[in-house]
Tab-separated table of C-alpha atoms and ligand atoms in Angstrom:
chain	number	residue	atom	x	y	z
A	1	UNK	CA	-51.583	93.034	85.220
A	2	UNK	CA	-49.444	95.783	86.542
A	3	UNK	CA	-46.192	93.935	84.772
A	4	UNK	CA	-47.977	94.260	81.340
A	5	UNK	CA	-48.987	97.876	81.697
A	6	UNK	CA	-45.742	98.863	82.470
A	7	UNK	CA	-44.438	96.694	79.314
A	8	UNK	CA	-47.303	98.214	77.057
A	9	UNK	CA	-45.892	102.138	78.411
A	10	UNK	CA	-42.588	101.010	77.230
A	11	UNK	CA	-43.342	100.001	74.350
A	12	UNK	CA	-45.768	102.851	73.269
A	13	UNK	CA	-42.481	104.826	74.751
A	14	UNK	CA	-40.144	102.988	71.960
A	15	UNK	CA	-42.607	102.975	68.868
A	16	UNK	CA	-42.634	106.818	69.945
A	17	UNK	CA	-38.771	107.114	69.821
A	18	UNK	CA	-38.674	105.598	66.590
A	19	UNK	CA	-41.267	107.913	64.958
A	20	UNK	CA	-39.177	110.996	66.441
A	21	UNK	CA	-35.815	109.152	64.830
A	22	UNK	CA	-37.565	108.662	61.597
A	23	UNK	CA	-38.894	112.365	61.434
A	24	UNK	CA	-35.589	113.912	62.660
A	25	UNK	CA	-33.523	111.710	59.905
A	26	UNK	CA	-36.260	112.682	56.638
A	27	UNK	CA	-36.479	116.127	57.887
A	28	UNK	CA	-32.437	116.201	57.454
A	29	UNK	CA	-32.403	114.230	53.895
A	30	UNK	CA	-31.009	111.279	56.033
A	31	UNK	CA	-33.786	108.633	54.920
A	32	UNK	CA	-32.686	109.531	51.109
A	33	UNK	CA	-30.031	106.965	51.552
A	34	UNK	CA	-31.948	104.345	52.719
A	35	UNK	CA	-34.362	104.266	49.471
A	36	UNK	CA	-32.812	102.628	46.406
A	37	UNK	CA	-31.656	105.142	43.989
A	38	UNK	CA	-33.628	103.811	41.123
A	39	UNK	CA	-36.898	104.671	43.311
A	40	UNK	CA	-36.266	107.779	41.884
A	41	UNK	CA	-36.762	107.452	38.904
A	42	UNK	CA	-40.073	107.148	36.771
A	43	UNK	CA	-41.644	106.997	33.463
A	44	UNK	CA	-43.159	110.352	33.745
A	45	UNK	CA	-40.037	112.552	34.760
A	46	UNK	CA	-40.286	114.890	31.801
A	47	UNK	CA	-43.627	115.141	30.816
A	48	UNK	CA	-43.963	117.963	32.394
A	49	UNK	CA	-40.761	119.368	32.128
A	50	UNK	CA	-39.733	117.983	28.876
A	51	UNK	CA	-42.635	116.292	26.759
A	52	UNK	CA	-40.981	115.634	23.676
A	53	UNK	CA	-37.678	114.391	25.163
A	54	UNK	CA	-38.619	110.645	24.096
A	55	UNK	CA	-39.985	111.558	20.931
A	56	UNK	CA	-37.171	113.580	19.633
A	57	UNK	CA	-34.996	110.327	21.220
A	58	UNK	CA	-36.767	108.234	18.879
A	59	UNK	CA	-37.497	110.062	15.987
A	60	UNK	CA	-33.228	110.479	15.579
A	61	UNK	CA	-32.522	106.522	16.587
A	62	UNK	CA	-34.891	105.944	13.618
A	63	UNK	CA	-33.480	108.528	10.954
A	64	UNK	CA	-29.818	107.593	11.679
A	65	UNK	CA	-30.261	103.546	11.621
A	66	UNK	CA	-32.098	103.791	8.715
A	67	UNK	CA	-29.049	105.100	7.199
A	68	UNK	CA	-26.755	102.359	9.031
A	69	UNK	CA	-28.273	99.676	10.277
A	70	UNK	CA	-25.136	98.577	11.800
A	71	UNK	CA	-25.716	101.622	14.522
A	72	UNK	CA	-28.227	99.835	16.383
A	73	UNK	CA	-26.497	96.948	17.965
A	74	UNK	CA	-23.383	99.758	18.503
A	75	UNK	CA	-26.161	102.142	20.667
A	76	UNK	CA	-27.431	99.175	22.557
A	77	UNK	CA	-23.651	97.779	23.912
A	78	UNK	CA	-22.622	101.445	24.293
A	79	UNK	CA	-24.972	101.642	26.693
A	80	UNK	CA	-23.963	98.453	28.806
A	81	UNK	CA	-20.309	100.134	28.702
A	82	UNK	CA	-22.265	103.042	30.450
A	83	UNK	CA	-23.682	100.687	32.712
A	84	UNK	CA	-21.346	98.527	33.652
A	85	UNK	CA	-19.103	101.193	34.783
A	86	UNK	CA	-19.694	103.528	37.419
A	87	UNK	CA	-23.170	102.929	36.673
A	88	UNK	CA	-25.633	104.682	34.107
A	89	UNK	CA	-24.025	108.014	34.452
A	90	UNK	CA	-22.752	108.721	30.619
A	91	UNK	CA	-19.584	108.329	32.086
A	92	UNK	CA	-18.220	106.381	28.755
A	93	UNK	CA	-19.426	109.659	26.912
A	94	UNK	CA	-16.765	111.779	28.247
A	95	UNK	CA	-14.323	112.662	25.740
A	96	UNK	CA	-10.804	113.773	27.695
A	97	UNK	CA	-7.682	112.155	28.361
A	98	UNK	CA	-7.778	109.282	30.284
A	99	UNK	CA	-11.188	108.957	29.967
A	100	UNK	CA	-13.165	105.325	29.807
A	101	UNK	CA	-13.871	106.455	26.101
A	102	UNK	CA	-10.034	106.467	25.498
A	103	UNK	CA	-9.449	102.609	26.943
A	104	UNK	CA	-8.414	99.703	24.760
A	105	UNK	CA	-11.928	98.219	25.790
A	106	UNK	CA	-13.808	100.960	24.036
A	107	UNK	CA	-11.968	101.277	20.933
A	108	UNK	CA	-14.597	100.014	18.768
A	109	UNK	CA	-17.404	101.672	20.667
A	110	UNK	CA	-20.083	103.602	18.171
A	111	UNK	CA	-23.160	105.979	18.200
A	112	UNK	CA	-21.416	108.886	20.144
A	113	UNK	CA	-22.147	111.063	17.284
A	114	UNK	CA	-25.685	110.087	17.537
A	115	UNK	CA	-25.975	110.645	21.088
A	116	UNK	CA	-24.720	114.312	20.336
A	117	UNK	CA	-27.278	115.272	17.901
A	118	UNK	CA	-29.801	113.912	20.083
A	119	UNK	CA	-28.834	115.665	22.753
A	120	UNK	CA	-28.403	119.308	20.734
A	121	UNK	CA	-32.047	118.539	19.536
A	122	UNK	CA	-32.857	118.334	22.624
A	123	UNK	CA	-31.156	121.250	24.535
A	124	UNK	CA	-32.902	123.309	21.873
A	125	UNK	CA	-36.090	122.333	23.167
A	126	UNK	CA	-35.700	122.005	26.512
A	127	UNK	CA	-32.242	123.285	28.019
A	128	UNK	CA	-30.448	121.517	30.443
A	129	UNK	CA	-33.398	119.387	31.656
A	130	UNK	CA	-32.580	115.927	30.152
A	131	UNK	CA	-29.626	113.929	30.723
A	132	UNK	CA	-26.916	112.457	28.916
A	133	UNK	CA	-27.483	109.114	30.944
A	134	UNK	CA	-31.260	109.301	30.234
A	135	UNK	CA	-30.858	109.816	26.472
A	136	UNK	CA	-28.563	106.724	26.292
A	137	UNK	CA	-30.742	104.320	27.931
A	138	UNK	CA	-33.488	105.292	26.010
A	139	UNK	CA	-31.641	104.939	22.239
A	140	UNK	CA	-30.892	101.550	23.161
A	141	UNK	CA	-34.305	100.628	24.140
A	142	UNK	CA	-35.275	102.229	20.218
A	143	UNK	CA	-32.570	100.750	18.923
A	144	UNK	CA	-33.772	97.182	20.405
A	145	UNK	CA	-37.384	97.855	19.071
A	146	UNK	CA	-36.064	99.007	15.239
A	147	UNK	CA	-33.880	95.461	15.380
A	148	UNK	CA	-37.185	93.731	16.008
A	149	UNK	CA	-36.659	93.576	19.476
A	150	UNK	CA	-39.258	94.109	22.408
A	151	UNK	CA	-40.417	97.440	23.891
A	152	UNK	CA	-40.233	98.835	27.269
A	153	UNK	CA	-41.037	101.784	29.176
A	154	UNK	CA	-37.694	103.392	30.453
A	155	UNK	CA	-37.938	104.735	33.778
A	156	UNK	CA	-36.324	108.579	33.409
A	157	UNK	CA	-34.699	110.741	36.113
A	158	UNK	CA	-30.793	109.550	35.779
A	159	UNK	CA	-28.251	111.962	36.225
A	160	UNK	CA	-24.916	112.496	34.675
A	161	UNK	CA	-21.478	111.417	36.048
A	162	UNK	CA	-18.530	113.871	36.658
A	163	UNK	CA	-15.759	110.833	36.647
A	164	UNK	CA	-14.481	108.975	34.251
A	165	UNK	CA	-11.657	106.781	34.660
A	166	UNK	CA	-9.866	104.783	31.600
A	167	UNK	CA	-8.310	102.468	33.669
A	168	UNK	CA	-11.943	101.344	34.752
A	169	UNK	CA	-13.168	100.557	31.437
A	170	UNK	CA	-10.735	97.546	31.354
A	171	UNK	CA	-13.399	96.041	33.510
A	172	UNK	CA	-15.625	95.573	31.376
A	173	UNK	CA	-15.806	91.946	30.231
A	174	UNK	CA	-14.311	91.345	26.406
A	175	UNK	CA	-14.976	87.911	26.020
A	176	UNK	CA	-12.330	85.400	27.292
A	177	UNK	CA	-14.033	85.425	31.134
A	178	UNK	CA	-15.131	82.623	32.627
A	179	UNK	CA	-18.720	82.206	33.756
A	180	UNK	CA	-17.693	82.200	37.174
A	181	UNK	CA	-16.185	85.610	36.353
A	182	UNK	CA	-18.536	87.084	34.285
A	183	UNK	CA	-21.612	85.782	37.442
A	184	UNK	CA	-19.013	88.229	39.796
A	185	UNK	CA	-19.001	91.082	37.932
A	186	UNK	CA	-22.692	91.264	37.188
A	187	UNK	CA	-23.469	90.461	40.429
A	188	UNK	CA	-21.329	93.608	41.901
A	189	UNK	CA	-23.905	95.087	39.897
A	190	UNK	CA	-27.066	93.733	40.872
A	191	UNK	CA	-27.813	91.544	38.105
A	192	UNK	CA	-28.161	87.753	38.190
A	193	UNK	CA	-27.516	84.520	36.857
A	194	UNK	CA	-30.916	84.748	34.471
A	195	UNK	CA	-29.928	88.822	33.698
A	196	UNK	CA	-26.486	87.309	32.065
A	197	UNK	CA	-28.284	84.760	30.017
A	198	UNK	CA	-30.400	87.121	28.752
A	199	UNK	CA	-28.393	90.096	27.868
A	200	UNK	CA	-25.816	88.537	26.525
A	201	UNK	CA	-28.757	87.593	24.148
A	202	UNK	CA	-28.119	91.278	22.645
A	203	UNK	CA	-25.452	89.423	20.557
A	204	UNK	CA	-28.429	88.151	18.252
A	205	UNK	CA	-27.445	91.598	16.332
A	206	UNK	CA	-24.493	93.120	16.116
A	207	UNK	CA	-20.612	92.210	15.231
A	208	UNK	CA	-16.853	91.591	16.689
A	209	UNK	CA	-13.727	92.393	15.463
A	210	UNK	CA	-11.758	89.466	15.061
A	211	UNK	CA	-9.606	90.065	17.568
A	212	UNK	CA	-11.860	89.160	20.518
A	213	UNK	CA	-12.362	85.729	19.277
A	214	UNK	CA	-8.991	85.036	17.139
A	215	UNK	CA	-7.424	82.870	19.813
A	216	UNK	CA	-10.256	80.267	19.391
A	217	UNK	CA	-9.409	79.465	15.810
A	218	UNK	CA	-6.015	78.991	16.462
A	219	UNK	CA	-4.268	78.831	19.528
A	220	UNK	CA	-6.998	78.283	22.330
A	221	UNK	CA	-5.194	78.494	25.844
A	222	UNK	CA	-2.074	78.010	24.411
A	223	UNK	CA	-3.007	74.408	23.118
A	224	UNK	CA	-1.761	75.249	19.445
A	225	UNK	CA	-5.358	74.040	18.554
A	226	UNK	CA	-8.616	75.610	17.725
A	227	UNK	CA	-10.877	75.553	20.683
A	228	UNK	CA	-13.235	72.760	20.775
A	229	UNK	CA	-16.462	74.028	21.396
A	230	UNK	CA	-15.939	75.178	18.148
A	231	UNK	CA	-18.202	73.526	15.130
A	232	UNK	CA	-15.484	72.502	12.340
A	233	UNK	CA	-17.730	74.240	9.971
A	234	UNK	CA	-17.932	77.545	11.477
A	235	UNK	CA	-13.819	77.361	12.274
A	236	UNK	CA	-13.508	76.853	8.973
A	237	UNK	CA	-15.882	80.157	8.187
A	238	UNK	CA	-14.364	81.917	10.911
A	239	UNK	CA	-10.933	81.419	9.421
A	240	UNK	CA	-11.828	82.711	6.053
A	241	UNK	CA	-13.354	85.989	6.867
A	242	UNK	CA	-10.750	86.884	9.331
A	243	UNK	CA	-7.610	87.786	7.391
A	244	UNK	CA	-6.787	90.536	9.979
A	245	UNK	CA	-7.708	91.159	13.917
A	246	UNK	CA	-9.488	94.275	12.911
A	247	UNK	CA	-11.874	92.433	10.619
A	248	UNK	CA	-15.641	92.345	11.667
A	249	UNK	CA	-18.230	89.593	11.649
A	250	UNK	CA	-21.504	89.296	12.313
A	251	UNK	CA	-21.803	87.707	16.358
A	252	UNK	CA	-25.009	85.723	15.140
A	253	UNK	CA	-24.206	84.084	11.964
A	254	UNK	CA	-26.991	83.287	10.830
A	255	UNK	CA	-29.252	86.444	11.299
A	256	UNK	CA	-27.131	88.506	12.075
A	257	UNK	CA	-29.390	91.462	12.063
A	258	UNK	CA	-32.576	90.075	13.310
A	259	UNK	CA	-33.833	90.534	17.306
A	260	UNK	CA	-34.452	86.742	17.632
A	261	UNK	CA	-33.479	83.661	19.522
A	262	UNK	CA	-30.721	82.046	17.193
A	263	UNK	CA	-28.085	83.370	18.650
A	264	UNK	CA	-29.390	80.606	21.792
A	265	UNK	CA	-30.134	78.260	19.099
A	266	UNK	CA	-26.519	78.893	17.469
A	267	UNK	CA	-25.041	78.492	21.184
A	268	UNK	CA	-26.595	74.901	20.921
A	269	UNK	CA	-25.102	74.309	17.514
A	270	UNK	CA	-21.783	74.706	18.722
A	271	UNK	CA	-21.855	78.092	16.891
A	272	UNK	CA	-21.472	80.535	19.661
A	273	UNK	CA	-18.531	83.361	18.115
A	274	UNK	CA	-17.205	84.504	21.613
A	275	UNK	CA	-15.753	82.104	23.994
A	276	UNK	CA	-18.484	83.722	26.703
A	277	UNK	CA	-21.362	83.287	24.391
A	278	UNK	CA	-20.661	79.645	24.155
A	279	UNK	CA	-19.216	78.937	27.571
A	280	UNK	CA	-22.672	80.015	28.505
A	281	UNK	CA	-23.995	76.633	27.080
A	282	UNK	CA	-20.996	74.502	28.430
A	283	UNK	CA	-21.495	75.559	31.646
A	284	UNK	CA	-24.075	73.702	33.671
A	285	UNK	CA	-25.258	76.839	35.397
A	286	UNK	CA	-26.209	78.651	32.184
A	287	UNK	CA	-27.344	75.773	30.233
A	288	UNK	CA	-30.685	75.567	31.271
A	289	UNK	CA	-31.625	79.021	30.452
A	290	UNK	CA	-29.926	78.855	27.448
A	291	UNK	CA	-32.259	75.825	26.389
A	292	UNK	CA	-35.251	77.744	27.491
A	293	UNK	CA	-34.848	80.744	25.169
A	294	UNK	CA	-33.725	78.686	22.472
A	295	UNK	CA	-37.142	77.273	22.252
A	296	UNK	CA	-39.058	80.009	23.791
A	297	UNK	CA	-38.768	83.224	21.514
A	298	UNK	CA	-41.494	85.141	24.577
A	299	UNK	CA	-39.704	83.756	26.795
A	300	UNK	CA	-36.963	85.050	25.573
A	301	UNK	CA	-38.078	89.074	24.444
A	302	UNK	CA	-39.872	89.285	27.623
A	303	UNK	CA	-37.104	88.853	30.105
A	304	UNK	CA	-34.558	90.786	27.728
A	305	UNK	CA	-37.159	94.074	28.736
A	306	UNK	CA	-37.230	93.243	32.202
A	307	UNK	CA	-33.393	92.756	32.434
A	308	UNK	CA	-33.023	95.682	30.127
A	309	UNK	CA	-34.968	97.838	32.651
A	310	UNK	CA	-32.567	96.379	35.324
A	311	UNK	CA	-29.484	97.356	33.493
A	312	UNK	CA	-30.558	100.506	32.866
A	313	UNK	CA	-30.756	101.017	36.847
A	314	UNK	CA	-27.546	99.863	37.584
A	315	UNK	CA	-25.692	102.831	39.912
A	316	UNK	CA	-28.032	105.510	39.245
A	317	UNK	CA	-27.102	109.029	40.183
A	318	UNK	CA	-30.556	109.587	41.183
A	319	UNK	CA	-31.039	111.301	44.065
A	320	UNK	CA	-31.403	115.161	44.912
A	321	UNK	CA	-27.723	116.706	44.999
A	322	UNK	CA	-25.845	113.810	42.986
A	323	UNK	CA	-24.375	114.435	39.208
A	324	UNK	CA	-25.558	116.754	37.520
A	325	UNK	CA	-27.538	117.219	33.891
A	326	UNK	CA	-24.597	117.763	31.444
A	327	UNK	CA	-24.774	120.464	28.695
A	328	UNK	CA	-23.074	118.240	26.059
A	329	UNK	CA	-22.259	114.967	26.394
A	330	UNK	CA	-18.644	115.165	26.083
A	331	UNK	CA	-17.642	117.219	28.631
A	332	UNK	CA	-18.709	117.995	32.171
A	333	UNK	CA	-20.322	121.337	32.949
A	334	UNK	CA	-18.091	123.868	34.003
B	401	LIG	C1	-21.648	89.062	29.267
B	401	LIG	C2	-20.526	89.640	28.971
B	401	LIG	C3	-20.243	90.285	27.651
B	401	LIG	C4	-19.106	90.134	26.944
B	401	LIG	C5	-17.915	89.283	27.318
B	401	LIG	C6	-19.257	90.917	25.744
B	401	LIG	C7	-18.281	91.030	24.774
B	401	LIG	C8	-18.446	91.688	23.577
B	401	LIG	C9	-17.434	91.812	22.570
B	401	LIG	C10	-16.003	91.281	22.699
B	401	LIG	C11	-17.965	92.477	21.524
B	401	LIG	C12	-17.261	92.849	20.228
B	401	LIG	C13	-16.210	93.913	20.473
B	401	LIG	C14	-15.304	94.057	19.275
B	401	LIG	O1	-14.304	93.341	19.205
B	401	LIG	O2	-15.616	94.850	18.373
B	401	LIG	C15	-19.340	92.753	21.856
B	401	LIG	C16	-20.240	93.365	21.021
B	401	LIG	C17	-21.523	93.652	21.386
B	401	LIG	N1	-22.070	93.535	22.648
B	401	LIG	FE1	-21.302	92.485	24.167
B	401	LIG	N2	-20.468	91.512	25.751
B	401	LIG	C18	-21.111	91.174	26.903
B	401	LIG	C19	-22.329	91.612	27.313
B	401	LIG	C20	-23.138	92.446	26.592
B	401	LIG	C21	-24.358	93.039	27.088
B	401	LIG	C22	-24.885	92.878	28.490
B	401	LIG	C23	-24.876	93.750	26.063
B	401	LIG	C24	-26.130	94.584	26.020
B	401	LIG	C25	-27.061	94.617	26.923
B	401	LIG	C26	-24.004	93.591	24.919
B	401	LIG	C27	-24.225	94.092	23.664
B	401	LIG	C28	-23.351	93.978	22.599
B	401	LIG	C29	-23.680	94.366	21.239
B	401	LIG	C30	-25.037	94.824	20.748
B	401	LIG	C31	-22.522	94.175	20.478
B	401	LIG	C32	-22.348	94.484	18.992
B	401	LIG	C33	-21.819	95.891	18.852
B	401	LIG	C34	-21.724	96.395	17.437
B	401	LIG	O3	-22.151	95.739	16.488
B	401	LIG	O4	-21.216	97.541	17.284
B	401	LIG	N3	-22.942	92.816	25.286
B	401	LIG	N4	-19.589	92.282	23.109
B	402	LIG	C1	-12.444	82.040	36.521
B	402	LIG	O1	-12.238	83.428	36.730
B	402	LIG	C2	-12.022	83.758	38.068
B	402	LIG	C3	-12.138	85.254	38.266
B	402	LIG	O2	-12.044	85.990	37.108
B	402	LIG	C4	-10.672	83.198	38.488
B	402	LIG	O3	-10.355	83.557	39.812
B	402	LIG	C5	-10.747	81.681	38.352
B	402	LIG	O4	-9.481	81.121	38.614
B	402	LIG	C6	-11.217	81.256	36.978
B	402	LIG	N1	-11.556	79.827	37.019
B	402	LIG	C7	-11.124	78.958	36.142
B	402	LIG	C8	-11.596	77.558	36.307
B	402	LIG	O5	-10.389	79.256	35.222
C-alpha cells in the first residue's frame, strides 16, 4: 500500500514535469517544430485576408488556356519542378543566374508568364498577402480541372523560397530512371509507391521533346536497337514525327489532350512514350496499380486529387518566420 502511493506521487510528479516541459517549449515557439509544416496550412487562409485570391487564380488559368491549350499540362509539371525541389517554395520561379529556372532540366518549362500576370492581378488586390508558391499550386489544380481532370480543395498558407540552386534542378527525374530510382527520390519526399503511379498519370495530357525519349527508337542502352518495350507500330510513329531532338509529341498518343486513363491503358499496349512511363508497367511493383487505373477511371481521378494534395505539401515553408511572400515571382524581395 505504502509502495504504490509512493509510485502514484512519482508519477503525478513526472506527468507534472512533462506539462511544465511542454508549456516552457510552446511558450518559446519550440513545439512549432514538432508539428508537420503542412498543418499549417488550410483551405481558408485568405478568405479573410484575400477573398478573391482563388478566383482571380482561376479566372486567368481559364482566359490564357483557352488561348493555348497546350499551357495546361506546362502549369501542372511546372509545378512538380516546384515541388520536387526544395519543396513548394516557387523556387523554380526565380529568374537569376544559376537559378533552377536556368538548368538543362527546365529548359522546356512553360506558364511563367502566366504565373506573373496572376500574381500582378493579384498584388493589385491584395498586396503582398498571397504567395508565389500558393498561386502555383493552385493553377495546376485549374489547369487539371479545364483538362477534364478532377477537383480539389488546395490547402493555402505556403510561403516563398529565397534559394534557388541550378545545380539542384538536375534532380529532377527526366525519364531514363529506373523505378527503383524514381521510388528513392519520391520517397525523400514523402510520397509513395501508389503517389508515383498516379502522378505520373499527369502524362495523359501534355508533350516531350524528342529528346527525352530518342534513345528508345534507336540506340536503347547502347544495344544499337530500339528498346523493346516498344510496340513496332508506335516505333515506327515515333520515328516519323521526330526528325529533330527538339521536336514535340503528344506523351499520350491517343488523347493526348484529354484528363483520362489511356495513358494506363497505352502503358498496357506497349505504348508508354518515356522509358519511366512504361517501365512503370514492366516492373512488378508498379504493375498492379497500373492495371487498376487502367480499368478504373474513379479510381484513377480520385487518387490523382489526393496525391495532388500531397505533392502540393511537399517541403512547405509554412511556419511563422520561414520564407517570405515574394513581391514578384522572379525575384526575391529585397
Ligand atoms: C515520375 C517521374 C517523372 C518523369 C521521369 C517525368 C519526365 C517528364 C519529361 C521528360 C517530360 C517532357 C520534357 C521535355 O522533353 O519537354 C515531362 C512532361 C510532363 N510532365 Fe513529367 N515526369 C515525371 C513526373 C511528373 C509528375 C509527378 C507530374 C505532375 C504531377 C508531371 C507532369 C508532366 C506534364 C503535365 C508534362 C507535359 C508538359 C508540357 O506539355 O508542357 N510529370 N515529364
Ligand atoms: C537503378 O537506379 C539506382 C539509383 O538511381 C542505381 O543505383 C541502380 O544501380 C539502378 N538499378 C539498375 C538495375 O539499373
Amino acid at each position: 500500500m505504502h509502495q504504490t502511493l509512493e509510485n502514484m506521487k512519482l508519477h503525478n510528479f513526472s506527468l507534472f514535469l512533462v506539462l511544465i516541459i511542454f508549456k516552457l517549449s510552446s511558450t518559446f515557439g519550440l513545439t512549432d517544430s514538432l508539428i508537420p509544416a503542412e498543418a499549417f496550412l488550410s483551405a481558408g487562409h485568405y478568405h479573410t485576408t484575400c477573398p478573391n485570391a482563388e478566383g482571380i487564380i482561376s479566372q486567368t488559368v481559364a482566359a490564357w488556356v483557352k488561348k493555348d491549350p497546350t499551357l495546361a499540362p506546362s502549369i501542372i509539371r511546372l509545378h512538380f519542378h516546384d515541388c520536387a525541389i526544395r519543396g513548394c517554395d516557387a523556387s523554380i520561379l526565380l529568374n537569376h543566374q544559376g537559378s533552377e529556372r536556368s538548368a538543362f532540366n527546365s529548359k522546356t518549362l512553360r506558364g511563367f508568364q502566366l504565373i506573373d500576370e496572376i500574381k500582378a492581378q493579384i498584388e493589385k488586390r491584395c498586396p503582398k498577402i498571397v504567395s508565389c508558391a500558393d498561386i502555383l499550386t493552385a493553377a495546376a489544380r485549374d489547369a487539371t480541372i479545364l483538362a477534364g481532370g478532377p477537383f480539389w480543395e488546395v490547402p493555402f498558407g505556403r510561403k516563398d523560397g529565397k534559394i534557388s540552386l541550378e545545380s539542384e534542378a538536375s534532380l529532377v527525374p527526366h525519364g531514363h530512371e529506373n523505378i527503383t530510382g524514381l521510388l528513392e527520390f519520391f520517397k525523400e519526399r514523402g510520397l509513395d509507391i501508389l503517389d508515383l503511379v498516379t502522378l505520373s498519370g499527369s502524362h495523359t495530357i501534355g508533350r516531350t521533346t524528342c529528346y527525352s525519349f530518342i534513345d528508345r527508337l534507336y540506340n536503347f542502352n547502347g544495344t544499337k536497337k530500339p528498346d523493346p518495350l516498344l510496340s513496332f507500330s508506335f516505333l515506327k510513329l515515333l520515328r516519323k514525327r521526330c526528325k529533330g531532338v527538339m521536336d514535340l509529341v503528344f506523351l499520350d498518343v491517343i488523347t493526348p489532350r484529354t484528363f483520362d486513363i489511356t495513358y494506363y491503358t497505352n502503358l498496357k499496349r506497349k505504348a508508354g512514350l518515356l522509358s519511366t512511363d512504361q517501365s512503370l508497367f514492366s516492373d512488378a511493383r508498379t504493375a498492379p496499380f497500373v492495371e487498376a487505373f487502367a480499368t478504373q477511371p474513379f479510381l484513377f481521378t480520385s487518387q490523382f486529387a489526393v496525391s495532388m494534395v500531397k505533392l502540393g505539401n511537399v517541403q512547405v515553408l509554412a511556419r511563422p518566420n520561414e520564407g517570405e511572400i515574394r513581391v514578384n515571382c522572379n525575384y526575391v524581395n529585397k
